[in-house]
């Protein structure tokens, strides 16, 4: 595997604004939006990433990790459960009025000097329902042949001692066979979609603690 998310944050901090920059922009309509962010933000603070919104007067954001909810409190940011926005995480965002999410971040996949993107790890310390999103600003197909009938050989899970593709991880009782998005299910065998799309959020159920989901860059 190529570089992983374990090293991405340290890399971004070391490179700072010298990292290859890009801008992510998405229109968020009024009401609840199930979203994710596909670029590593240069400044991951909630109020920085969502700089065009007002969390003191109606806008809201929350997430879930292993059945444990986290929310940002615009009136008391320092004591909020949710303080920073990360790639690979899904979020429910409520816009009291429609608006535009726009922030500066590292180019898609945190490419090295040759343009090679990094594979990403998404950590699930506790079992339960996880809110996730693709950590890339491009579609990520579940099956390597991009079909809707396969074994999930382009998405991997590890418990720290073994590595399994999605169907193998499901057979082992680690994880559900599909993820649920606002537009239907994503999975490796006859689901509504066979790919994770940038900017969208998904629910994924894990059944054991201390798993990591590995999402290849290509």
PDB file of C-alpha atoms in Angstrom:
ATOM      1  CA  UNK A   1       0.000   0.000   0.000  1.00  0.00           C
ATOM      2  CA  UNK A   2       1.111   3.589  -0.565  1.00  0.00           C
ATOM      3  CA  UNK A   3       1.298   6.282   2.115  1.00  0.00           C
ATOM      4  CA  UNK A   4      -1.694   6.193   4.446  1.00  0.00           C
ATOM      5  CA  UNK A   5      -3.783   8.601   6.445  1.00  0.00           C
ATOM      6  CA  UNK A   6      -1.635   7.848   9.491  1.00  0.00           C
ATOM      7  CA  UNK A   7       1.029   9.998   7.876  1.00  0.00           C
ATOM      8  CA  UNK A   8      -1.178  12.475   6.034  1.00  0.00           C
ATOM      9  CA  UNK A   9      -1.888  14.814   8.945  1.00  0.00           C
ATOM     10  CA  UNK A  10       1.793  14.991   9.904  1.00  0.00           C
ATOM     11  CA  UNK A  11       2.651  15.622   6.267  1.00  0.00           C
ATOM     12  CA  UNK A  12       0.188  18.486   5.991  1.00  0.00           C
ATOM     13  CA  UNK A  13       1.423  20.069   9.215  1.00  0.00           C
ATOM     14  CA  UNK A  14       5.021  19.818   8.023  1.00  0.00           C
ATOM     15  CA  UNK A  15       4.284  21.238   4.574  1.00  0.00           C
ATOM     16  CA  UNK A  16       1.835  23.913   5.730  1.00  0.00           C
ATOM     17  CA  UNK A  17       0.765  26.290   2.991  1.00  0.00           C
ATOM     18  CA  UNK A  18       3.616  25.014   0.810  1.00  0.00           C
ATOM     19  CA  UNK A  19       1.528  21.914   0.118  1.00  0.00           C
ATOM     20  CA  UNK A  20      -0.151  21.708  -3.272  1.00  0.00           C
ATOM     21  CA  UNK A  21      -3.335  23.678  -2.706  1.00  0.00           C
ATOM     22  CA  UNK A  22      -6.848  23.257  -4.011  1.00  0.00           C
ATOM     23  CA  UNK A  23     -10.258  24.723  -3.244  1.00  0.00           C
ATOM     24  CA  UNK A  24     -13.320  22.609  -2.513  1.00  0.00           C
ATOM     25  CA  UNK A  25     -16.698  24.220  -3.133  1.00  0.00           C
ATOM     26  CA  UNK A  26     -20.185  22.765  -2.710  1.00  0.00           C
ATOM     27  CA  UNK A  27     -23.646  24.304  -2.582  1.00  0.00           C
ATOM     28  CA  UNK A  28     -25.591  23.222   0.506  1.00  0.00           C
ATOM     29  CA  UNK A  29     -29.360  23.751   0.301  1.00  0.00           C
ATOM     30  CA  UNK A  30     -31.546  24.802   3.192  1.00  0.00           C
ATOM     31  CA  UNK A  31     -32.211  21.994   5.664  1.00  0.00           C
ATOM     32  CA  UNK A  32     -30.285  18.838   6.530  1.00  0.00           C
ATOM     33  CA  UNK A  33     -27.411  17.724   4.297  1.00  0.00           C
ATOM     34  CA  UNK A  34     -25.506  14.423   4.659  1.00  0.00           C
ATOM     35  CA  UNK A  35     -22.006  15.413   3.577  1.00  0.00           C
ATOM     36  CA  UNK A  36     -18.262  14.853   3.807  1.00  0.00           C
ATOM     37  CA  UNK A  37     -15.211  16.898   2.863  1.00  0.00           C
ATOM     38  CA  UNK A  38     -12.901  15.395   0.214  1.00  0.00           C
ATOM     39  CA  UNK A  39      -9.803  17.575   0.675  1.00  0.00           C
ATOM     40  CA  UNK A  40      -7.606  17.815   3.792  1.00  0.00           C
ATOM     41  CA  UNK A  41      -8.309  21.357   5.103  1.00  0.00           C
ATOM     42  CA  UNK A  42      -5.316  23.591   5.806  1.00  0.00           C
ATOM     43  CA  UNK A  43      -7.278  24.739   8.863  1.00  0.00           C
ATOM     44  CA  UNK A  44      -9.561  21.944  10.089  1.00  0.00           C
ATOM     45  CA  UNK A  45     -11.475  23.955  12.713  1.00  0.00           C
ATOM     46  CA  UNK A  46     -15.234  23.755  12.153  1.00  0.00           C
ATOM     47  CA  UNK A  47     -15.631  27.521  11.978  1.00  0.00           C
ATOM     48  CA  UNK A  48     -12.817  27.760   9.421  1.00  0.00           C
ATOM     49  CA  UNK A  49     -14.025  25.030   7.050  1.00  0.00           C
ATOM     50  CA  UNK A  50     -17.627  26.293   7.299  1.00  0.00           C
ATOM     51  CA  UNK A  51     -16.596  29.937   7.308  1.00  0.00           C
ATOM     52  CA  UNK A  52     -19.678  31.143   5.420  1.00  0.00           C
ATOM     53  CA  UNK A  53     -22.156  29.797   7.963  1.00  0.00           C
ATOM     54  CA  UNK A  54     -23.315  30.980  11.387  1.00  0.00           C
ATOM     55  CA  UNK A  55     -23.373  28.302  14.084  1.00  0.00           C
ATOM     56  CA  UNK A  56     -24.544  30.783  16.692  1.00  0.00           C
ATOM     57  CA  UNK A  57     -27.797  31.490  14.875  1.00  0.00           C
ATOM     58  CA  UNK A  58     -29.205  28.282  13.461  1.00  0.00           C
ATOM     59  CA  UNK A  59     -26.634  26.349  11.433  1.00  0.00           C
ATOM     60  CA  UNK A  60     -25.657  22.992  12.957  1.00  0.00           C
ATOM     61  CA  UNK A  61     -23.175  20.182  12.353  1.00  0.00           C
ATOM     62  CA  UNK A  62     -22.860  16.753  13.942  1.00  0.00           C
ATOM     63  CA  UNK A  63     -21.320  13.342  13.344  1.00  0.00           C
ATOM     64  CA  UNK A  64     -21.253   9.814  14.791  1.00  0.00           C
ATOM     65  CA  UNK A  65     -18.405   7.448  15.679  1.00  0.00           C
ATOM     66  CA  UNK A  66     -19.318   3.993  16.966  1.00  0.00           C
ATOM     67  CA  UNK A  67     -22.856   5.044  17.976  1.00  0.00           C
ATOM     68  CA  UNK A  68     -21.482   8.058  19.855  1.00  0.00           C
ATOM     69  CA  UNK A  69     -22.733  11.383  18.542  1.00  0.00           C
ATOM     70  CA  UNK A  70     -20.610  14.521  18.432  1.00  0.00           C
ATOM     71  CA  UNK A  71     -21.835  18.052  17.769  1.00  0.00           C
ATOM     72  CA  UNK A  72     -20.414  21.532  17.413  1.00  0.00           C
ATOM     73  CA  UNK A  73     -21.699  24.264  19.708  1.00  0.00           C
ATOM     74  CA  UNK A  74     -21.272  27.682  18.150  1.00  0.00           C
ATOM     75  CA  UNK A  75     -21.852  29.354  21.511  1.00  0.00           C
ATOM     76  CA  UNK A  76     -19.214  27.254  23.288  1.00  0.00           C
ATOM     77  CA  UNK A  77     -16.692  25.957  20.712  1.00  0.00           C
ATOM     78  CA  UNK A  78     -14.012  25.036  23.249  1.00  0.00           C
ATOM     79  CA  UNK A  79     -16.312  22.586  25.034  1.00  0.00           C
ATOM     80  CA  UNK A  80     -17.854  21.103  21.889  1.00  0.00           C
ATOM     81  CA  UNK A  81     -17.517  17.373  21.229  1.00  0.00           C
ATOM     82  CA  UNK A  82     -16.838  18.237  17.595  1.00  0.00           C
ATOM     83  CA  UNK A  83     -14.104  20.788  16.988  1.00  0.00           C
ATOM     84  CA  UNK A  84     -12.393  19.757  13.743  1.00  0.00           C
ATOM     85  CA  UNK A  85     -13.405  18.496  10.320  1.00  0.00           C
ATOM     86  CA  UNK A  86     -11.586  15.495   8.841  1.00  0.00           C
ATOM     87  CA  UNK A  87     -11.604  13.694   5.513  1.00  0.00           C
ATOM     88  CA  UNK A  88     -13.086  10.209   5.707  1.00  0.00           C
ATOM     89  CA  UNK A  89     -15.731  11.390   8.173  1.00  0.00           C
ATOM     90  CA  UNK A  90     -19.412  11.905   7.365  1.00  0.00           C
ATOM     91  CA  UNK A  91     -21.414  14.807   8.791  1.00  0.00           C
ATOM     92  CA  UNK A  92     -25.001  15.930   9.106  1.00  0.00           C
ATOM     93  CA  UNK A  93     -25.053  19.647   8.399  1.00  0.00           C
ATOM     94  CA  UNK A  94     -28.124  21.815   8.862  1.00  0.00           C
ATOM     95  CA  UNK A  95     -28.263  25.087   6.945  1.00  0.00           C
ATOM     96  CA  UNK A  96     -30.917  27.459   8.234  1.00  0.00           C
ATOM     97  CA  UNK A  97     -30.574  29.082   4.820  1.00  0.00           C
ATOM     98  CA  UNK A  98     -28.875  27.714   1.739  1.00  0.00           C
ATOM     99  CA  UNK A  99     -25.201  28.545   1.359  1.00  0.00           C
ATOM    100  CA  UNK A 100     -21.871  27.587  -0.148  1.00  0.00           C
ATOM    101  CA  UNK A 101     -19.209  25.509   1.553  1.00  0.00           C
ATOM    102  CA  UNK A 102     -15.800  26.655   0.331  1.00  0.00           C
ATOM    103  CA  UNK A 103     -12.383  26.055   1.910  1.00  0.00           C
ATOM    104  CA  UNK A 104      -8.699  25.743   0.998  1.00  0.00           C
ATOM    105  CA  UNK A 105      -7.002  22.389   1.383  1.00  0.00           C
ATOM    106  CA  UNK A 106      -4.351  20.038   0.108  1.00  0.00           C
ATOM    107  CA  UNK A 107      -4.813  18.778  -3.453  1.00  0.00           C
ATOM    108  CA  UNK A 108      -6.815  15.586  -3.959  1.00  0.00           C
ATOM    109  CA  UNK A 109      -5.115  12.587  -2.379  1.00  0.00           C
ATOM    110  CA  UNK A 110      -2.200  14.591  -0.914  1.00  0.00           C
ATOM    111  CA  UNK A 111      -0.014  13.889  -3.973  1.00  0.00           C
ATOM    112  CA  UNK A 112       3.766  13.679  -3.684  1.00  0.00           C
ATOM    113  CA  UNK A 113       6.195  15.469  -6.003  1.00  0.00           C
ATOM    114  CA  UNK A 114       5.507  12.884  -8.724  1.00  0.00           C
ATOM    115  CA  UNK A 115       1.741  13.334  -8.384  1.00  0.00           C
ATOM    116  CA  UNK A 116       1.204   9.960  -6.699  1.00  0.00           C
ATOM    117  CA  UNK A 117      -1.763  10.062  -4.335  1.00  0.00           C
ATOM    118  CA  UNK A 118      -1.806   8.499  -0.865  1.00  0.00           C
ATOM    119  CA  UNK A 119      -4.037   5.601   0.147  1.00  0.00           C
ATOM    120  CA  UNK A 120      -6.160   6.637   3.127  1.00  0.00           C
ATOM    121  CA  UNK A 121      -7.028   4.919   6.410  1.00  0.00           C
ATOM    122  CA  UNK A 122     -10.261   5.701   8.272  1.00  0.00           C
ATOM    123  CA  UNK A 123     -10.101   4.608  11.909  1.00  0.00           C
ATOM    124  CA  UNK A 124     -13.063   3.068  13.798  1.00  0.00           C
ATOM    125  CA  UNK A 125     -11.942   2.716  17.445  1.00  0.00           C
ATOM    126  CA  UNK A 126     -15.354   1.532  18.672  1.00  0.00           C
ATOM    127  CA  UNK A 127     -17.880  -0.742  16.963  1.00  0.00           C
ATOM    128  CA  UNK A 128     -21.302   0.536  15.948  1.00  0.00           C
ATOM    129  CA  UNK A 129     -22.637   2.964  13.366  1.00  0.00           C
ATOM    130  CA  UNK A 130     -19.981   5.110  11.737  1.00  0.00           C
ATOM    131  CA  UNK A 131     -20.581   8.167   9.555  1.00  0.00           C
ATOM    132  CA  UNK A 132     -18.030   8.121   6.747  1.00  0.00           C
ATOM    133  CA  UNK A 133     -17.177   9.790   3.459  1.00  0.00           C
ATOM    134  CA  UNK A 134     -14.678   9.121   0.725  1.00  0.00           C
ATOM    135  CA  UNK A 135     -11.340  10.808   1.567  1.00  0.00           C
ATOM    136  CA  UNK A 136     -10.818  11.758  -2.072  1.00  0.00           C
ATOM    137  CA  UNK A 137     -12.225  14.354  -4.442  1.00  0.00           C
ATOM    138  CA  UNK A 138     -13.024  11.725  -7.061  1.00  0.00           C
ATOM    139  CA  UNK A 139     -15.290   8.690  -7.256  1.00  0.00           C
ATOM    140  CA  UNK A 140     -13.986   5.595  -5.473  1.00  0.00           C
ATOM    141  CA  UNK A 141     -15.324   2.343  -6.901  1.00  0.00           C
ATOM    142  CA  UNK A 142     -15.938  -0.541  -4.516  1.00  0.00           C
ATOM    143  CA  UNK A 143     -14.909  -3.176  -7.067  1.00  0.00           C
ATOM    144  CA  UNK A 144     -11.652  -2.758  -8.963  1.00  0.00           C
ATOM    145  CA  UNK A 145     -13.374  -3.474 -12.296  1.00  0.00           C
ATOM    146  CA  UNK A 146     -15.937  -0.731 -11.482  1.00  0.00           C
ATOM    147  CA  UNK A 147     -18.809  -3.217 -11.804  1.00  0.00           C
ATOM    148  CA  UNK A 148     -21.785  -3.549  -9.460  1.00  0.00           C
ATOM    149  CA  UNK A 149     -21.187  -7.282  -8.938  1.00  0.00           C
ATOM    150  CA  UNK A 150     -17.960  -8.259  -7.219  1.00  0.00           C
ATOM    151  CA  UNK A 151     -16.363  -8.884  -3.845  1.00  0.00           C
ATOM    152  CA  UNK A 152     -15.341  -5.371  -2.829  1.00  0.00           C
ATOM    153  CA  UNK A 153     -11.712  -5.871  -3.805  1.00  0.00           C
ATOM    154  CA  UNK A 154     -11.022  -2.113  -3.940  1.00  0.00           C
ATOM    155  CA  UNK A 155     -11.996  -1.413  -0.311  1.00  0.00           C
ATOM    156  CA  UNK A 156     -10.096  -2.996   2.575  1.00  0.00           C
ATOM    157  CA  UNK A 157     -10.416  -3.396   6.330  1.00  0.00           C
ATOM    158  CA  UNK A 158      -7.824  -4.323   8.920  1.00  0.00           C
ATOM    159  CA  UNK A 159      -7.936  -5.205  12.612  1.00  0.00           C
ATOM    160  CA  UNK A 160      -4.216  -4.556  12.919  1.00  0.00           C
ATOM    161  CA  UNK A 161      -3.173  -8.138  12.298  1.00  0.00           C
ATOM    162  CA  UNK A 162      -4.903  -9.123   9.058  1.00  0.00           C
ATOM    163  CA  UNK A 163      -6.121  -7.400   5.914  1.00  0.00           C
ATOM    164  CA  UNK A 164      -9.415  -8.262   4.212  1.00  0.00           C
ATOM    165  CA  UNK A 165     -11.335  -6.872   1.277  1.00  0.00           C
ATOM    166  CA  UNK A 166     -14.902  -5.732   1.912  1.00  0.00           C
ATOM    167  CA  UNK A 167     -16.651  -9.073   1.307  1.00  0.00           C
ATOM    168  CA  UNK A 168     -14.043 -10.943   3.345  1.00  0.00           C
ATOM    169  CA  UNK A 169     -14.477  -8.438   6.185  1.00  0.00           C
ATOM    170  CA  UNK A 170     -18.246  -8.980   6.011  1.00  0.00           C
ATOM    171  CA  UNK A 171     -17.820 -12.771   6.058  1.00  0.00           C
ATOM    172  CA  UNK A 172     -15.604 -12.394   9.130  1.00  0.00           C
ATOM    173  CA  UNK A 173     -18.339 -10.446  10.930  1.00  0.00           C
ATOM    174  CA  UNK A 174     -16.357  -7.206  11.001  1.00  0.00           C
ATOM    175  CA  UNK A 175     -18.533  -4.912   8.937  1.00  0.00           C
ATOM    176  CA  UNK A 176     -21.856  -4.677   7.101  1.00  0.00           C
ATOM    177  CA  UNK A 177     -22.021  -5.532   3.413  1.00  0.00           C
ATOM    178  CA  UNK A 178     -23.258  -2.092   2.402  1.00  0.00           C
ATOM    179  CA  UNK A 179     -23.114   1.560   3.349  1.00  0.00           C
ATOM    180  CA  UNK A 180     -26.227   3.728   3.447  1.00  0.00           C
ATOM    181  CA  UNK A 181     -26.245   7.158   1.854  1.00  0.00           C
ATOM    182  CA  UNK A 182     -28.985   9.708   1.322  1.00  0.00           C
ATOM    183  CA  UNK A 183     -29.523   8.357  -2.202  1.00  0.00           C
ATOM    184  CA  UNK A 184     -29.461   4.634  -1.404  1.00  0.00           C
ATOM    185  CA  UNK A 185     -26.956   1.919  -0.611  1.00  0.00           C
ATOM    186  CA  UNK A 186     -23.352   1.515  -1.744  1.00  0.00           C
ATOM    187  CA  UNK A 187     -21.800  -1.943  -1.842  1.00  0.00           C
ATOM    188  CA  UNK A 188     -20.041  -4.616  -3.836  1.00  0.00           C
ATOM    189  CA  UNK A 189     -22.967  -6.786  -4.951  1.00  0.00           C
ATOM    190  CA  UNK A 190     -26.107  -5.354  -6.604  1.00  0.00           C
ATOM    191  CA  UNK A 191     -26.573  -2.200  -4.555  1.00  0.00           C
ATOM    192  CA  UNK A 192     -27.971   1.162  -5.634  1.00  0.00           C
ATOM    193  CA  UNK A 193     -24.423   2.303  -6.330  1.00  0.00           C
ATOM    194  CA  UNK A 194     -21.010   0.662  -6.643  1.00  0.00           C
ATOM    195  CA  UNK A 195     -19.006   3.770  -5.771  1.00  0.00           C
ATOM    196  CA  UNK A 196     -18.461   6.322  -3.031  1.00  0.00           C
ATOM    197  CA  UNK A 197     -18.860   9.881  -4.296  1.00  0.00           C
ATOM    198  CA  UNK A 198     -16.927  12.918  -3.034  1.00  0.00           C
ATOM    199  CA  UNK A 199     -18.764  15.313  -0.761  1.00  0.00           C
ATOM    200  CA  UNK A 200     -21.411  12.767   0.261  1.00  0.00           C
ATOM    201  CA  UNK A 201     -21.902  11.091   3.641  1.00  0.00           C
ATOM    202  CA  UNK A 202     -22.642   7.428   4.359  1.00  0.00           C
ATOM    203  CA  UNK A 203     -23.534   5.225   7.328  1.00  0.00           C
ATOM    204  CA  UNK A 204     -21.439   2.069   7.776  1.00  0.00           C
ATOM    205  CA  UNK A 205     -21.957  -0.448  10.596  1.00  0.00           C
ATOM    206  CA  UNK A 206     -18.942  -2.132  12.190  1.00  0.00           C
ATOM    207  CA  UNK A 207     -19.272  -5.051  14.600  1.00  0.00           C
ATOM    208  CA  UNK A 208     -15.827  -5.159  16.249  1.00  0.00           C
ATOM    209  CA  UNK A 209     -13.665  -2.527  17.899  1.00  0.00           C
ATOM    210  CA  UNK A 210     -10.420  -1.117  16.518  1.00  0.00           C
ATOM    211  CA  UNK A 211     -10.956  -1.490  12.794  1.00  0.00           C
ATOM    212  CA  UNK A 212      -9.566   0.658  10.016  1.00  0.00           C
ATOM    213  CA  UNK A 213     -11.058   1.080   6.546  1.00  0.00           C
ATOM    214  CA  UNK A 214      -8.426   1.457   3.838  1.00  0.00           C
ATOM    215  CA  UNK A 215      -9.455   3.362   0.715  1.00  0.00           C
ATOM    216  CA  UNK A 216      -6.982   3.123  -2.183  1.00  0.00           C
ATOM    217  CA  UNK A 217      -6.305   6.260  -4.185  1.00  0.00           C
ATOM    218  CA  UNK A 218      -6.923   4.512  -7.514  1.00  0.00           C
TER     219      UNK A 218
END
